[in-house]
Coordinates of C-alpha atoms in Angstrom, one line a residue:
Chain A
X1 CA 128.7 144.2 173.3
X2 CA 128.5 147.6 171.0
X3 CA 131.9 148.7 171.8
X4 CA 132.8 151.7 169.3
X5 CA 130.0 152.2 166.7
X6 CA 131.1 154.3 163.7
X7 CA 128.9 155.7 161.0
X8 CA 128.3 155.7 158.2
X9 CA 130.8 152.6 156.9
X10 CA 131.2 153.7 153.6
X11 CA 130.6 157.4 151.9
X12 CA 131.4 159.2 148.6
X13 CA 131.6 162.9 148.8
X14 CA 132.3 165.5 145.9
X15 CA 134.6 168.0 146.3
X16 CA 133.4 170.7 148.7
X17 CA 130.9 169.0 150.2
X18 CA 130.3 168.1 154.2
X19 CA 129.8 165.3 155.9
X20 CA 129.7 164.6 159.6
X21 CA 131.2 161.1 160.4
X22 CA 129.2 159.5 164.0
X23 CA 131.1 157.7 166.8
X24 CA 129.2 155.9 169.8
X25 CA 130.7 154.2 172.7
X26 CA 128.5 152.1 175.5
X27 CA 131.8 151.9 177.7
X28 CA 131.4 155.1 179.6
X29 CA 135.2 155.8 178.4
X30 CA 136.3 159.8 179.1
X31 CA 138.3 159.2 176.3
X32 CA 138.0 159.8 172.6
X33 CA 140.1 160.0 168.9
X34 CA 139.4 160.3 165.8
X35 CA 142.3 158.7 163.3
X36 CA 142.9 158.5 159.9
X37 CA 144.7 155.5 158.0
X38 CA 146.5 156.5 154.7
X39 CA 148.5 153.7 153.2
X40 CA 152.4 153.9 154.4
X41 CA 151.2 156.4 157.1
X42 CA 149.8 154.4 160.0
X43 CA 147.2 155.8 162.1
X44 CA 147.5 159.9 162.4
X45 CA 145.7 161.9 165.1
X46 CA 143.0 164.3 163.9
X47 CA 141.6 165.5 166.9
X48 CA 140.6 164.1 170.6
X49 CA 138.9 164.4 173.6
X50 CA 139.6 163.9 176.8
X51 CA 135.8 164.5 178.4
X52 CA 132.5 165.9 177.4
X53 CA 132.5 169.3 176.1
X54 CA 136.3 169.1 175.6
X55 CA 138.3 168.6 172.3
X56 CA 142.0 169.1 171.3
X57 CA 143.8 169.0 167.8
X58 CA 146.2 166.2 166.8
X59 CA 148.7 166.0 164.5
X60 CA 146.7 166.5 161.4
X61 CA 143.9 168.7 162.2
X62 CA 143.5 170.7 159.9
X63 CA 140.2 170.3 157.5
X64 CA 138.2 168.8 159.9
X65 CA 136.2 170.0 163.0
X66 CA 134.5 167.9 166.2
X67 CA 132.4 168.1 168.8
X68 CA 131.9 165.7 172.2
X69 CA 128.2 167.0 173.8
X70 CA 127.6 163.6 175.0
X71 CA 130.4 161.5 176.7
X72 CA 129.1 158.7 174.8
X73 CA 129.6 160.5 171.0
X74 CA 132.3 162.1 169.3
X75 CA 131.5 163.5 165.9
X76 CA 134.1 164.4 163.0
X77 CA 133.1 167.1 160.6
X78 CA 134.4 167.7 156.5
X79 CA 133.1 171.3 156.1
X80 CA 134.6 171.7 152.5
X81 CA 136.0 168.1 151.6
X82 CA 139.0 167.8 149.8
X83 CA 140.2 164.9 147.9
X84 CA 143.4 164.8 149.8
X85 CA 140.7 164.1 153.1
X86 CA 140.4 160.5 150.7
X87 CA 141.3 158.0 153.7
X88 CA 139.8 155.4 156.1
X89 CA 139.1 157.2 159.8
X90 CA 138.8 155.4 162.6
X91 CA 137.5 156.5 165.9
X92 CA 139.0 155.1 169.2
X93 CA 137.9 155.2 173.0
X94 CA 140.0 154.3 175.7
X95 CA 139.5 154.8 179.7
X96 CA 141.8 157.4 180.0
X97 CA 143.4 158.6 183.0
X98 CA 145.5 155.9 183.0
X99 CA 148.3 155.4 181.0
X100 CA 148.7 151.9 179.9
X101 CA 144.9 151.4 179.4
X102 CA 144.4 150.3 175.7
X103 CA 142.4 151.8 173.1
X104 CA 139.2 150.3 171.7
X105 CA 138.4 151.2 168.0
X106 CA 135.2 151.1 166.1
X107 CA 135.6 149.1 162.5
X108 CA 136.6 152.4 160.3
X109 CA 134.7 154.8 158.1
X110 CA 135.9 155.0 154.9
X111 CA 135.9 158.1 152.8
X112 CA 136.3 158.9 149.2
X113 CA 136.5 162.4 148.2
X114 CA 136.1 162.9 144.3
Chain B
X1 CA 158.7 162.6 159.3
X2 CA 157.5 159.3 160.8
X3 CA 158.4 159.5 164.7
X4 CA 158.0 155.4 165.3
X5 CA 159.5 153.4 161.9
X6 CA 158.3 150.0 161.8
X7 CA 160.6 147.7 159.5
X8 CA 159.8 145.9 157.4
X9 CA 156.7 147.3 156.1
X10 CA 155.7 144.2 154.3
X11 CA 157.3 140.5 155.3
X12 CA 155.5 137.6 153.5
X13 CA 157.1 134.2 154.7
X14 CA 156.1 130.4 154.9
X15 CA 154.3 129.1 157.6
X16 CA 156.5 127.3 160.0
X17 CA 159.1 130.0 159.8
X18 CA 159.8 132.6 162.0
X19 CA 160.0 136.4 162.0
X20 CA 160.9 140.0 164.1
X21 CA 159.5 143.2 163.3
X22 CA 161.3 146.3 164.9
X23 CA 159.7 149.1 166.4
X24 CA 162.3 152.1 166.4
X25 CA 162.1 155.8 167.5
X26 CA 165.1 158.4 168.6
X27 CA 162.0 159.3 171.5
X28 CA 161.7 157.5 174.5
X29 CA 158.2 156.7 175.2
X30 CA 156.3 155.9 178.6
X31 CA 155.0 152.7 177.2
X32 CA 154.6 150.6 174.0
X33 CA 152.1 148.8 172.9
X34 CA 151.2 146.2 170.1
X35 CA 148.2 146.3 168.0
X36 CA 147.2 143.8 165.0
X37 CA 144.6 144.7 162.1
X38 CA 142.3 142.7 160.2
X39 CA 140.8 144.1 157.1
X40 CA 137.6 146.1 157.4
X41 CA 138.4 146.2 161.3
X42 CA 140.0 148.5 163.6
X43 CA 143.2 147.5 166.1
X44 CA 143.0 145.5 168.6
X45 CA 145.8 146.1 171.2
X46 CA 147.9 142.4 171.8
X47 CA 150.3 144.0 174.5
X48 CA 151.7 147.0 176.7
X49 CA 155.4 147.0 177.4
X50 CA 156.3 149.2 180.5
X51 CA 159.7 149.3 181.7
X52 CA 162.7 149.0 179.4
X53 CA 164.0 145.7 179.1
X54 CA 161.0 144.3 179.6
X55 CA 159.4 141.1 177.5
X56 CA 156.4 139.4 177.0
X57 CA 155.0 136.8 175.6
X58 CA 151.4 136.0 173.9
X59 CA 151.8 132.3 173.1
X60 CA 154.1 132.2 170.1
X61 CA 154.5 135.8 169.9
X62 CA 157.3 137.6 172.1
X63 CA 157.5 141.7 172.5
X64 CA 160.3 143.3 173.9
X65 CA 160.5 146.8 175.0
X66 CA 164.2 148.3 174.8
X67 CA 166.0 149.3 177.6
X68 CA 166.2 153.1 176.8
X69 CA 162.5 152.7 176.0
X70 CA 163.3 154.1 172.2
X71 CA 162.5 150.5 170.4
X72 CA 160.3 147.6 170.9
X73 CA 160.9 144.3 168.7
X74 CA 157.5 141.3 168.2
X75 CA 159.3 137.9 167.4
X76 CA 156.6 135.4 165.7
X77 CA 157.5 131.7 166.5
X78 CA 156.3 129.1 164.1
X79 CA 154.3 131.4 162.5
X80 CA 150.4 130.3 160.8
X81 CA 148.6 131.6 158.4
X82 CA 145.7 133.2 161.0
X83 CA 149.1 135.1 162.3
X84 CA 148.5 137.5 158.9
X85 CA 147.4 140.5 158.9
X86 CA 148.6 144.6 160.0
X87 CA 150.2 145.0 163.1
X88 CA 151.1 147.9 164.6
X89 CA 153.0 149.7 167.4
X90 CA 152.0 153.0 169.6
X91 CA 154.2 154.5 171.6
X92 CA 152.5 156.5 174.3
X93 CA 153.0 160.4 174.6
X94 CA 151.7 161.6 178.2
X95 CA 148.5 160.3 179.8
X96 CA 146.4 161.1 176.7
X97 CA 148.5 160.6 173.2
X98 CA 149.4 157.5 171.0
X99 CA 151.6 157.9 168.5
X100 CA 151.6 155.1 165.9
X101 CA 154.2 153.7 163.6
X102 CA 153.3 153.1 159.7
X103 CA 152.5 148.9 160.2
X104 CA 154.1 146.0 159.0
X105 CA 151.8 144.1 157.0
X106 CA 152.5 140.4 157.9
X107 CA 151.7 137.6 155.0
X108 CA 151.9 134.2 156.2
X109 CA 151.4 131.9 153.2
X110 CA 150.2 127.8 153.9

């Protein structure tokens, strides 16, 4: 079992450049986040989605874009990376629709910005 | 300003011992659940706490959920060394929102 699927696993960026990160989920979840992980910080919302051709900003949106065409992907986009964007994302599915449901995370991308 | 604070954010004790990390927020939440981190992995959720008051248990782990839903505790009995690692809790805004403490990062040496 797939579960989450992020790519890449590991990228270095220079300053101002872009980057699309790539999230797949095989559990036909309506659900999808993008986090990041900054040490001390815990897991901060960027953006999510709550269906195909939906998306919603978090807590920390700023500096990033996404896109859900397909239920199954959710894709994160650096336009002009910054090295403050330096962190580990993780994307997350869950079922959605009801509340307690858990979610599932893929194994974390993890970005350095130079 | 962190809206869940997890104390402490590191604990590193002897196996055999036991241990409680708190879970604290001035928001009441729907629910609360548990999540534990290995490196190079993502969470994996442990348990959901519902109704205030409530507890469960996972074995040798307990997790409590406050009764005004503002707090959650996780009490480790007789902890072992495959017990280390990141755990974290998520308190749940509406239908659609998790909102995650900072971690306590758990060392449990042989």
């Amino acid at each position: 079992n797939a579960g989450v699927t992020q790519t890449p696993k590991f990228r270095v960026l220079k300053t101002g450049q872009s980057m699309t990160l790539l999230c797949a989920q095989d559990m036909n979840h309506e659900y999808m986040y993008w986090y990041r992980q900054d040490p001390g910080m815990g897991l901060r919302l960027i953006h999510y989605s709550v269906g195909e051709g939906t998306t919603a900003k978090g807590e920390v949106p700023d500096g990033y874009n996404v896109s859900r065409l397909k239920k199954q992907n959710f894709l994160l986009g650096l336009e002009s990376a910054a090295p403050s964007q330096t962190s580990v994302y993780f994307c997350a599915s869950s079922y959605g629709g009801i509340s307690n449901q858990p979610q599932h995370f893929g194994d974390g991308t993890r970005l350095s910005i130079l | 300003t962190q809206l869940l604070e997890q104390s402490p954010q590191f604990l590193s004790i002897q196996e055999g011992e036991n241990l409680t990390v708190y879970c604290n927020s001035s928001s009441v939440f729907s629910s609360l659940q548990w999540y534990r981190q290995e490196p190079g992995e993502g969470p994996v959720l442990l348990v959901t706490v519902v109704t205030g008051g409530e507890v469960k248990k996972l074995k040798r782990l307990t997790f409590q959920f406050g009764d005004a839903r503002k707090d959650s505790s996780l009490h480790i009995t007789a902890a072992q060394t495959g017990d280390t690692g990141l755990y974290l809790c998520a308190g749940r805004q509406g239908a659609q929102k998790l909102v995650f403490g900072q971690g306590t990062r758990l060392t449990i040496n042989p």
